mmCIF file of C-alpha atoms and ligand atoms in Angstrom:
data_model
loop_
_atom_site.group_PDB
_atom_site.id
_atom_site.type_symbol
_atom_site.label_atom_id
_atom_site.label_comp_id
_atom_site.label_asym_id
_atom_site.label_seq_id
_atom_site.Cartn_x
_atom_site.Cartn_y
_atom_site.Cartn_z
ATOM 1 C CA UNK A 954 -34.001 -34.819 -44.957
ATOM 2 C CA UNK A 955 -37.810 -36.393 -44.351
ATOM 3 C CA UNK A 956 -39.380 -32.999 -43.880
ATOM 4 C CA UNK A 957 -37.749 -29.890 -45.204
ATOM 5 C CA UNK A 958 -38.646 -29.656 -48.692
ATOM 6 C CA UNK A 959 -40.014 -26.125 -47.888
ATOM 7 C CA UNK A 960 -37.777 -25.038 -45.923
ATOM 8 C CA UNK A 961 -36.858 -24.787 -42.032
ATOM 9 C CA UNK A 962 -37.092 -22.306 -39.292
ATOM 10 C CA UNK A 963 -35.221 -22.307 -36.242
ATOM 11 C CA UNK A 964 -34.784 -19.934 -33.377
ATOM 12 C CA UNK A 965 -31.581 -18.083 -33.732
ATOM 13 C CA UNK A 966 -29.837 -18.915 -30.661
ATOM 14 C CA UNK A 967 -30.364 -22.981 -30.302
ATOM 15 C CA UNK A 968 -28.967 -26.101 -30.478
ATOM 16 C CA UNK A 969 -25.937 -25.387 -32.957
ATOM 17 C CA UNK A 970 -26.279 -28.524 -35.014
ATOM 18 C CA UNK A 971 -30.278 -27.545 -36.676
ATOM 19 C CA UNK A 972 -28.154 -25.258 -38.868
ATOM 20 C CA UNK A 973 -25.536 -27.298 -39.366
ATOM 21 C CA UNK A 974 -27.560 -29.453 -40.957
ATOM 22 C CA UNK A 975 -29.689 -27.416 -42.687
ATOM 23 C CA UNK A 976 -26.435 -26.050 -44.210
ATOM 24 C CA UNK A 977 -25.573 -29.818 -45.203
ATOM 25 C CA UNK A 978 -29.007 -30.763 -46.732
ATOM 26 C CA UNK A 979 -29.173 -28.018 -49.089
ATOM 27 C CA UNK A 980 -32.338 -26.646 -46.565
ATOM 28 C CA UNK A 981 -33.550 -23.139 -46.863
ATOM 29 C CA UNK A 982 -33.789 -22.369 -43.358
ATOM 30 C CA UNK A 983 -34.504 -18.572 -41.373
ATOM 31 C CA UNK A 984 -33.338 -18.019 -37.668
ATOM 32 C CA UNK A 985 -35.889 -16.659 -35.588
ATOM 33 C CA UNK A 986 -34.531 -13.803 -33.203
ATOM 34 C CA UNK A 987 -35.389 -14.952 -29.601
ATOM 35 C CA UNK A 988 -37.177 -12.334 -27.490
ATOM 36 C CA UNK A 989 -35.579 -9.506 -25.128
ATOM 37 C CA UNK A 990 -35.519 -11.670 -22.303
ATOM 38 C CA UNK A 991 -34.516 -14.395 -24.698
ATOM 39 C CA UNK A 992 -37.773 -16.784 -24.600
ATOM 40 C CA UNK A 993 -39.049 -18.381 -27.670
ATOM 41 C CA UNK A 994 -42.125 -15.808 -28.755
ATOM 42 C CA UNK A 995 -44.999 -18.369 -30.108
ATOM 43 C CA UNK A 996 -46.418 -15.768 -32.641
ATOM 44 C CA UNK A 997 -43.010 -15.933 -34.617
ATOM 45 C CA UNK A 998 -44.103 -19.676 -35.306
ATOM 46 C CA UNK A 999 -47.598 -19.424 -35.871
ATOM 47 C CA UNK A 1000 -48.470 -20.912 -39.468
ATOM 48 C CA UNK A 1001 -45.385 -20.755 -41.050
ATOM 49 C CA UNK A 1002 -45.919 -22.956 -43.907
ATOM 50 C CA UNK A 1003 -42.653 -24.931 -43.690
ATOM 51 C CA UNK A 1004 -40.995 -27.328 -40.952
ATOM 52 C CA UNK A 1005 -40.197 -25.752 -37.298
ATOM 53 C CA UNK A 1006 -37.248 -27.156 -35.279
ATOM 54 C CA UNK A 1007 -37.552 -26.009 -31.378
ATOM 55 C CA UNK A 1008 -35.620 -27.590 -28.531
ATOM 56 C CA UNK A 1009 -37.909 -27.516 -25.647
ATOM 57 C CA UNK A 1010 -35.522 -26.389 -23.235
ATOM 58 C CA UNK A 1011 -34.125 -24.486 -25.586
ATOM 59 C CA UNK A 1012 -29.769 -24.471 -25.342
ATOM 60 C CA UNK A 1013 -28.051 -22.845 -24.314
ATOM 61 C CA UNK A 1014 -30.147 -20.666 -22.693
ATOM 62 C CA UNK A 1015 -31.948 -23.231 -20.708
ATOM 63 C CA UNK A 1016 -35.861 -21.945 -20.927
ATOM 64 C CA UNK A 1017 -38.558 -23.748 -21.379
ATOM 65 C CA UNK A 1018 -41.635 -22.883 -23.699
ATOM 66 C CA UNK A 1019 -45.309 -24.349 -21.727
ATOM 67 C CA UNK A 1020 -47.093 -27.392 -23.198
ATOM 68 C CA UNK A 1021 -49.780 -25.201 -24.154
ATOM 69 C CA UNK A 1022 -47.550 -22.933 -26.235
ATOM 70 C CA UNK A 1023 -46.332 -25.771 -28.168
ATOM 71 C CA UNK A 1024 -49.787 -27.358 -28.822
ATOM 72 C CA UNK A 1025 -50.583 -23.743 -30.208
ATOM 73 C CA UNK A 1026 -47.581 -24.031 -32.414
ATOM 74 C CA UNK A 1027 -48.509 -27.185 -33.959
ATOM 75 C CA UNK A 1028 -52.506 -26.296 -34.113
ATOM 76 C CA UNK A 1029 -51.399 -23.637 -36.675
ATOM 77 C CA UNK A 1030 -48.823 -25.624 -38.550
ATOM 78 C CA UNK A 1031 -50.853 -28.613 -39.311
ATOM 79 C CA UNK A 1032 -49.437 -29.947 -43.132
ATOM 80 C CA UNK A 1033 -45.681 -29.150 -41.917
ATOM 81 C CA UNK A 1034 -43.834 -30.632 -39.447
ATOM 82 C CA UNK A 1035 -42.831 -29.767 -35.616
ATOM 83 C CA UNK A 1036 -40.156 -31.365 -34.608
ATOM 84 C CA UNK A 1037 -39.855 -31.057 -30.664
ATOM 85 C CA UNK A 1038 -35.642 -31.639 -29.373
ATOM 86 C CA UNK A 1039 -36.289 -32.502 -25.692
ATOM 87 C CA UNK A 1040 -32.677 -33.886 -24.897
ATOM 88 C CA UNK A 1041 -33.171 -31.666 -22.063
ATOM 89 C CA UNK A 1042 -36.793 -32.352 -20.810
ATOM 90 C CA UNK A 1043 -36.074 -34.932 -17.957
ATOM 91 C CA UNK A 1044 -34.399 -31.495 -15.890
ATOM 92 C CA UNK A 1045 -37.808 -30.016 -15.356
ATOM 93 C CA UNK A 1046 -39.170 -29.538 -18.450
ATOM 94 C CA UNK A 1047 -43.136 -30.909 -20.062
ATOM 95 C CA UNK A 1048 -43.064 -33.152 -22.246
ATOM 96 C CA UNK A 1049 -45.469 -33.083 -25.689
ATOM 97 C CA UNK A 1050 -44.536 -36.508 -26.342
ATOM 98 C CA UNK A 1051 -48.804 -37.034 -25.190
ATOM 99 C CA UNK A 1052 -49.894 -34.555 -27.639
ATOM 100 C CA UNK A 1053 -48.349 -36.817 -30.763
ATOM 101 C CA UNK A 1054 -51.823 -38.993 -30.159
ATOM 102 C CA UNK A 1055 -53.630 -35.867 -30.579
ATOM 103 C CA UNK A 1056 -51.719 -33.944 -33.764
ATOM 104 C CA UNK A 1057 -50.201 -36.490 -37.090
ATOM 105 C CA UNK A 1058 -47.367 -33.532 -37.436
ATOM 106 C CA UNK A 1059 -45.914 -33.310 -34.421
ATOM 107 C CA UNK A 1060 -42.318 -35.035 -34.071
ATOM 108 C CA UNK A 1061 -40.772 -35.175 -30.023
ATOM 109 C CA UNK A 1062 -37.482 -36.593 -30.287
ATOM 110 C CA UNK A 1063 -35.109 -37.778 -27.082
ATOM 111 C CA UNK A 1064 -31.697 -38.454 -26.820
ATOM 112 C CA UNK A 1065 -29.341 -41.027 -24.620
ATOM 113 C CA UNK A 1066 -26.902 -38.521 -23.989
ATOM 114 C CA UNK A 1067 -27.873 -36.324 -21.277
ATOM 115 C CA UNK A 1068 -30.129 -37.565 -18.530
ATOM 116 C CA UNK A 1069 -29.370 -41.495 -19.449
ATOM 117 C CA UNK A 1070 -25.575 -40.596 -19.453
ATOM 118 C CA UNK A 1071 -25.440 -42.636 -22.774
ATOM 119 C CA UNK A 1072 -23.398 -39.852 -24.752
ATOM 120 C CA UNK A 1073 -20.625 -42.110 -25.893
ATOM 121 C CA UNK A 1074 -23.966 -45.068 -27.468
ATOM 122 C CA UNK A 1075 -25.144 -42.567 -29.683
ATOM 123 C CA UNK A 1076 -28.800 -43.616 -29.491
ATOM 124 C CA UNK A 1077 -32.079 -41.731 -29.432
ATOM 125 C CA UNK A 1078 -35.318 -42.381 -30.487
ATOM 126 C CA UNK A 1079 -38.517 -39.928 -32.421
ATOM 127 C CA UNK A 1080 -42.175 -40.495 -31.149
ATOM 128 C CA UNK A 1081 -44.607 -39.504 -33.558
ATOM 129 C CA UNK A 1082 -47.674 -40.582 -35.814
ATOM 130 C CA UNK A 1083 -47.133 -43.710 -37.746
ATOM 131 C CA UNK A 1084 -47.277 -41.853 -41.074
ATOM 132 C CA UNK A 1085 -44.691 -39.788 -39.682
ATOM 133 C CA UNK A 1086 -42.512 -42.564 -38.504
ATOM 134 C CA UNK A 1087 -42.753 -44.239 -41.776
ATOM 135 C CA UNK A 1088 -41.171 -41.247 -43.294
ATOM 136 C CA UNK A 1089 -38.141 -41.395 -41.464
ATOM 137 C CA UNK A 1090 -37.932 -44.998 -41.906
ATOM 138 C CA UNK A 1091 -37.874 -44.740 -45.980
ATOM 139 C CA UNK A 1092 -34.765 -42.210 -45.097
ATOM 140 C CA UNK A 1093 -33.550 -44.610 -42.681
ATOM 141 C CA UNK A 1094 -33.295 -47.639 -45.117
ATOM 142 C CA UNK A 1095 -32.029 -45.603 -48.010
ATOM 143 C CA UNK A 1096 -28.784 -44.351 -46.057
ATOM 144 C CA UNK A 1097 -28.203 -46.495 -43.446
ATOM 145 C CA UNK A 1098 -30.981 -49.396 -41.845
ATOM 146 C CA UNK A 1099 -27.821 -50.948 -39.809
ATOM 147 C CA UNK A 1100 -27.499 -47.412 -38.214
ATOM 148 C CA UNK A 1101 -27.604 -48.522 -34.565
ATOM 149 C CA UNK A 1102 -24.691 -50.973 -33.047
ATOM 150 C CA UNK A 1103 -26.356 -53.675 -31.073
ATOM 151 C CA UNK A 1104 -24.216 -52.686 -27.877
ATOM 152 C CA UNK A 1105 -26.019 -49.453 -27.745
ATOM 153 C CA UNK A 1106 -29.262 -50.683 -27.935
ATOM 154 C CA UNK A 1107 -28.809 -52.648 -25.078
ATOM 155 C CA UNK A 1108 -27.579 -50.462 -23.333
ATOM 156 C CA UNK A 1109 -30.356 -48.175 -24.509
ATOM 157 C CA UNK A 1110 -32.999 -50.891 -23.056
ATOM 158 C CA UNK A 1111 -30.863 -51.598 -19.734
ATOM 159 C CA UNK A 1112 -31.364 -47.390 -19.062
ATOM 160 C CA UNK A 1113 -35.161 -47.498 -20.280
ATOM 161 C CA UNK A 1114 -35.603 -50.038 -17.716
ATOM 162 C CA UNK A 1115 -33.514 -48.281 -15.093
ATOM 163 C CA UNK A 1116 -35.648 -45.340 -15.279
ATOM 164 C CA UNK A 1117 -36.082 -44.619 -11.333
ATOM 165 C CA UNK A 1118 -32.149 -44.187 -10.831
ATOM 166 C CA UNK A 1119 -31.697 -41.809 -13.864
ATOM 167 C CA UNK A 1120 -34.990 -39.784 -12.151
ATOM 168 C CA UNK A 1121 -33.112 -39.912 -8.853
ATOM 169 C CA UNK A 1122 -29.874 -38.754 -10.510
ATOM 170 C CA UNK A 1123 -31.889 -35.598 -12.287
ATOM 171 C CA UNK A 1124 -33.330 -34.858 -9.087
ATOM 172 C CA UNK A 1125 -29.960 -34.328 -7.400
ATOM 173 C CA UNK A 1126 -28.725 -32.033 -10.379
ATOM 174 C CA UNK A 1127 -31.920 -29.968 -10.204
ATOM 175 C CA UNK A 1128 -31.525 -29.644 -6.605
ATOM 176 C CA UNK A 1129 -27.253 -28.729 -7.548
ATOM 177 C CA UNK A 1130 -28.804 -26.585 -10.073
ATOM 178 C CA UNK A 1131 -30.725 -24.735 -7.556
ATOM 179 C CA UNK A 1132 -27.920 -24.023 -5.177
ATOM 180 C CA UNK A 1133 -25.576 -23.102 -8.215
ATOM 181 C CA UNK A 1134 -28.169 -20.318 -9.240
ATOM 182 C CA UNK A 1135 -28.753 -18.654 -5.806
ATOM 183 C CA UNK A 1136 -25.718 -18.805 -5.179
ATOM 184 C CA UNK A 1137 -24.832 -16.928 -8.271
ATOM 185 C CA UNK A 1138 -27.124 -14.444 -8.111
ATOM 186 C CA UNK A 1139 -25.982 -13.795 -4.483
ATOM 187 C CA UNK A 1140 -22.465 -12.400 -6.279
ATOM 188 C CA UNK A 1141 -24.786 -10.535 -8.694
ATOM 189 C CA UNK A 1142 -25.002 -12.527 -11.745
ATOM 190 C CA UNK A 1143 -28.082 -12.667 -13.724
ATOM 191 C CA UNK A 1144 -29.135 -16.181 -14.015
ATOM 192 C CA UNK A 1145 -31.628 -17.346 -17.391
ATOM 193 C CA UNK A 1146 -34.415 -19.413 -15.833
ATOM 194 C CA UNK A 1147 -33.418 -23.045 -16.792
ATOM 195 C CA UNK A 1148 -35.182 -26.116 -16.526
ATOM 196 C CA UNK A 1149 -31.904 -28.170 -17.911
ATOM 197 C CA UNK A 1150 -29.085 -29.588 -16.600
ATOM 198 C CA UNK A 1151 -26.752 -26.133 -17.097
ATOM 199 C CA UNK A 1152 -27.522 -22.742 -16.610
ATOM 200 C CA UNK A 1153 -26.795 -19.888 -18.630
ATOM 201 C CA UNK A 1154 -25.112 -16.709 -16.853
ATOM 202 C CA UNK A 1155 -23.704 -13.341 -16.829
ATOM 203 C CA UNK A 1156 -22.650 -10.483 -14.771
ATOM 204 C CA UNK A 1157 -22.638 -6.775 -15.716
ATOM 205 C CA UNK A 1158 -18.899 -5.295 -16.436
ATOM 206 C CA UNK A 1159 -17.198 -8.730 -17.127
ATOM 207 C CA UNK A 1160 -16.552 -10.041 -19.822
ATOM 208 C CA UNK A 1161 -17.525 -13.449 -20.980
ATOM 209 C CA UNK A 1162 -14.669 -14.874 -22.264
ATOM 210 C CA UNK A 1163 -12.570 -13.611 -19.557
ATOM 211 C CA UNK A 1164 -14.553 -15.821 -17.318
ATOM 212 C CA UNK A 1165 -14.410 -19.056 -19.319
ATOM 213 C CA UNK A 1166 -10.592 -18.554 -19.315
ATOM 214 C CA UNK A 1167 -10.179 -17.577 -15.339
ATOM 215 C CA UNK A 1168 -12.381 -20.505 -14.993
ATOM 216 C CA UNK A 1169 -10.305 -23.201 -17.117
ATOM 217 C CA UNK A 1170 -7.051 -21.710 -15.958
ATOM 218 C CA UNK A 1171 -8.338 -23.323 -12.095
ATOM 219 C CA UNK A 1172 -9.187 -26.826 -14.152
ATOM 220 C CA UNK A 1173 -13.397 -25.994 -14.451
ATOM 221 C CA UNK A 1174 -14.514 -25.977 -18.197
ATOM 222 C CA UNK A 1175 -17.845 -23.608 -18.817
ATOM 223 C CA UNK A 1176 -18.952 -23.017 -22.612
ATOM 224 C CA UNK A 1177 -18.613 -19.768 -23.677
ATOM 225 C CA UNK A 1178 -20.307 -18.441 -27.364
ATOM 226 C CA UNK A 1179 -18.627 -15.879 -29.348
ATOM 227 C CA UNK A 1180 -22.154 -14.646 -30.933
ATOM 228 C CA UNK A 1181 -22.489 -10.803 -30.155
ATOM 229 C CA UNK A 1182 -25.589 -11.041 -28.672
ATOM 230 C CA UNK A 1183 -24.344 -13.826 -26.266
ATOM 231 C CA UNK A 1184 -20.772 -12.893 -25.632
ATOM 232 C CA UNK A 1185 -20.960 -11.885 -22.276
ATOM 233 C CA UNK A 1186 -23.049 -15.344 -20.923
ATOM 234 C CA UNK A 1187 -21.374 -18.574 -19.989
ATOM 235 C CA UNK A 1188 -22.565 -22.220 -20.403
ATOM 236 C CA UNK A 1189 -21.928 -23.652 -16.794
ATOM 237 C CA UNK A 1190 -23.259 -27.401 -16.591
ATOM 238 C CA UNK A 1191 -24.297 -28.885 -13.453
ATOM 239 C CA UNK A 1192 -22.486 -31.367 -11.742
ATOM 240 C CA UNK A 1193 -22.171 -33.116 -8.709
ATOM 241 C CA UNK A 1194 -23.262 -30.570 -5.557
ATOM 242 C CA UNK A 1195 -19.408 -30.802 -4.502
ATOM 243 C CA UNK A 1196 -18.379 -29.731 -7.848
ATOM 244 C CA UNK A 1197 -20.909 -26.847 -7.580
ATOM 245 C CA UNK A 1198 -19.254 -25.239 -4.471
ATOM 246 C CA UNK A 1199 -15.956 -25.530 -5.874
ATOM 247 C CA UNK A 1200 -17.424 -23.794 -8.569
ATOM 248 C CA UNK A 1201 -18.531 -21.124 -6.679
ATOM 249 C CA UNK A 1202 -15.762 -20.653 -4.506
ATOM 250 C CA UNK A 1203 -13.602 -20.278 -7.679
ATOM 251 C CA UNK A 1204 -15.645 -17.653 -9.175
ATOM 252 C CA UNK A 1205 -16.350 -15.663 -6.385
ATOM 253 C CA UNK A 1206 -12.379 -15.480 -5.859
ATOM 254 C CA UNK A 1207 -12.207 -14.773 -9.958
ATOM 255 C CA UNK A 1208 -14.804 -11.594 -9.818
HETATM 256 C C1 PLP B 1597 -27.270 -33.270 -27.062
HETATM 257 C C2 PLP B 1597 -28.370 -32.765 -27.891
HETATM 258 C C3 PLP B 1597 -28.930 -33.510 -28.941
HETATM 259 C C4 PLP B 1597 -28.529 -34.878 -29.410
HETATM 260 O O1 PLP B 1597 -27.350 -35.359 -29.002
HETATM 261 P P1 PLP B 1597 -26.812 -36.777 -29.492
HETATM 262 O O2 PLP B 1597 -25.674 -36.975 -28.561
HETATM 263 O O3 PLP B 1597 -26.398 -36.581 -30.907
HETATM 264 O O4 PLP B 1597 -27.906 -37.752 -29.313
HETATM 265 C C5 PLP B 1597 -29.993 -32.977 -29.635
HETATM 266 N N1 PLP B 1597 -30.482 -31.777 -29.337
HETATM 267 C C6 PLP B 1597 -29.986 -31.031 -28.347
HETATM 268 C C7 PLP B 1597 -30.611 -29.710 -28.061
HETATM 269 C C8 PLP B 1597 -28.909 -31.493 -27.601
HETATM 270 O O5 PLP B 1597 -28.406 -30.732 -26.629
#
């Protein structure tokens, strides 16, 4: 709403919601193909004259893009906005929240509901210049200033301040994640490189779907996308290491 008055790009297999809203704002957006091996190719962002929306990991496929190929982004964009998603970053990801002191049109945002197990609050919160702030505050205050319940903020400030257990407990599901990908690629899947908290994975001759359903008929619940290009790949998030070998031992009995 603050930012897209020339339009939007986003890459084409992302968070599902950037065209979602484009699509409800009236935005004239383009979806950026991702690469073979399904990275995010800088050059296809490089001075694009309008606002760029990147999650950074990207979802669902879980890679990252380096600090250095975001700075590069925003270097060539400068006059449009680059709106960084990391609702991912705390699962071994870099954040560019640093380089908003350096460039006045970079946006990082962060959300409660993944490594601060705040999904239900509905809270997150955009670092950025103070011009750009200000921007989203005139939006703010002509839809909705009361926008945030007071329960979630404090619950919001109660996990800020808690910040060494929510590290701890994204250290054990990088560790689960780990284990859930060699394990994986032990039975011959081919595992995306993720630094989130799920992985993104597929094995030659089986079809996607057939998984998800094998899976959810034994009570475990993966994502699976219907887009061609993705058919064959499941979402699988991490849990608890426990969870991840009964994981395993499910779908090694299902392929
Ligand atoms: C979960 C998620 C969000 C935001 O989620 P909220 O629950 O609405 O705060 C934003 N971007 C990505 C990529 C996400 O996965």
């Amino acid at each position: 709403m603050a930012f897209s008055e020339k339009g939007a790009i986003f890459p084409e297999i992302s968070y599902g919601f950037y065209k979602v809203f484009a699509e409800l704002h009236c935005i004239n957006y383009e979806e950026i193909p991702l690469s073979e091996d399904f990275t995010i190719n800088t050059n296809d962002y490089l001075s694009k004259g309008k606002m760029i929306a990147i999650a950074n990991p990207n979802a669902p496929t879980g890679i990252a893009l380096s600090l250095s190929d975001i700075e590069k982004i925003v270097k060539s964009n400068e006059g449009n906005l680059v709106l960084i998603d990391e609702a991912y970053v705390d699962f071994g990801g870099e954040s560019a929240i640093g380089l908003t002191k350096k460039y006045n049109n970079l946006l990082v945002v962060h959300t409660f509901s993944k490594s601060r197990s705040l999904a239900g609050a509905r809270l997150g919160f955009a670092i950025a210049n103070e011009e750009i702030i200000k921007d989203l505050e005139k939006i703010k205050y002509s839809t909705n200033p009361y926008s945030i319940n007071r329960l979630s903020l404090l619950a919001g400030e109660a996990a800020i301040k808690s910040d060494p257990y929510y590290k701890e407990n994204a250290k054990k599901i990088i560790e689960a994640r780990q284990y859930t990908v060699s394990e994986l690629k032990k039975l011959g899947f081919e595992v995306l490189p993720s630094c989130a908290n799920f992985i993104f994975a597929k094995k030659d001759g089986l079809d996607g779907e057939e998984i998800y359903l094998k899976l959810k008929q034994n009570g475990i619940l993966v994502r699976h996308f219907t887009k061609e290009r993705i058919k064959d790949f499941n979402r699988i998030t991490i849990g608890t290491m426990e969870q991840m070998q009964k994981f395993i031992s499910v779908i090694s009995s299902i392929i």
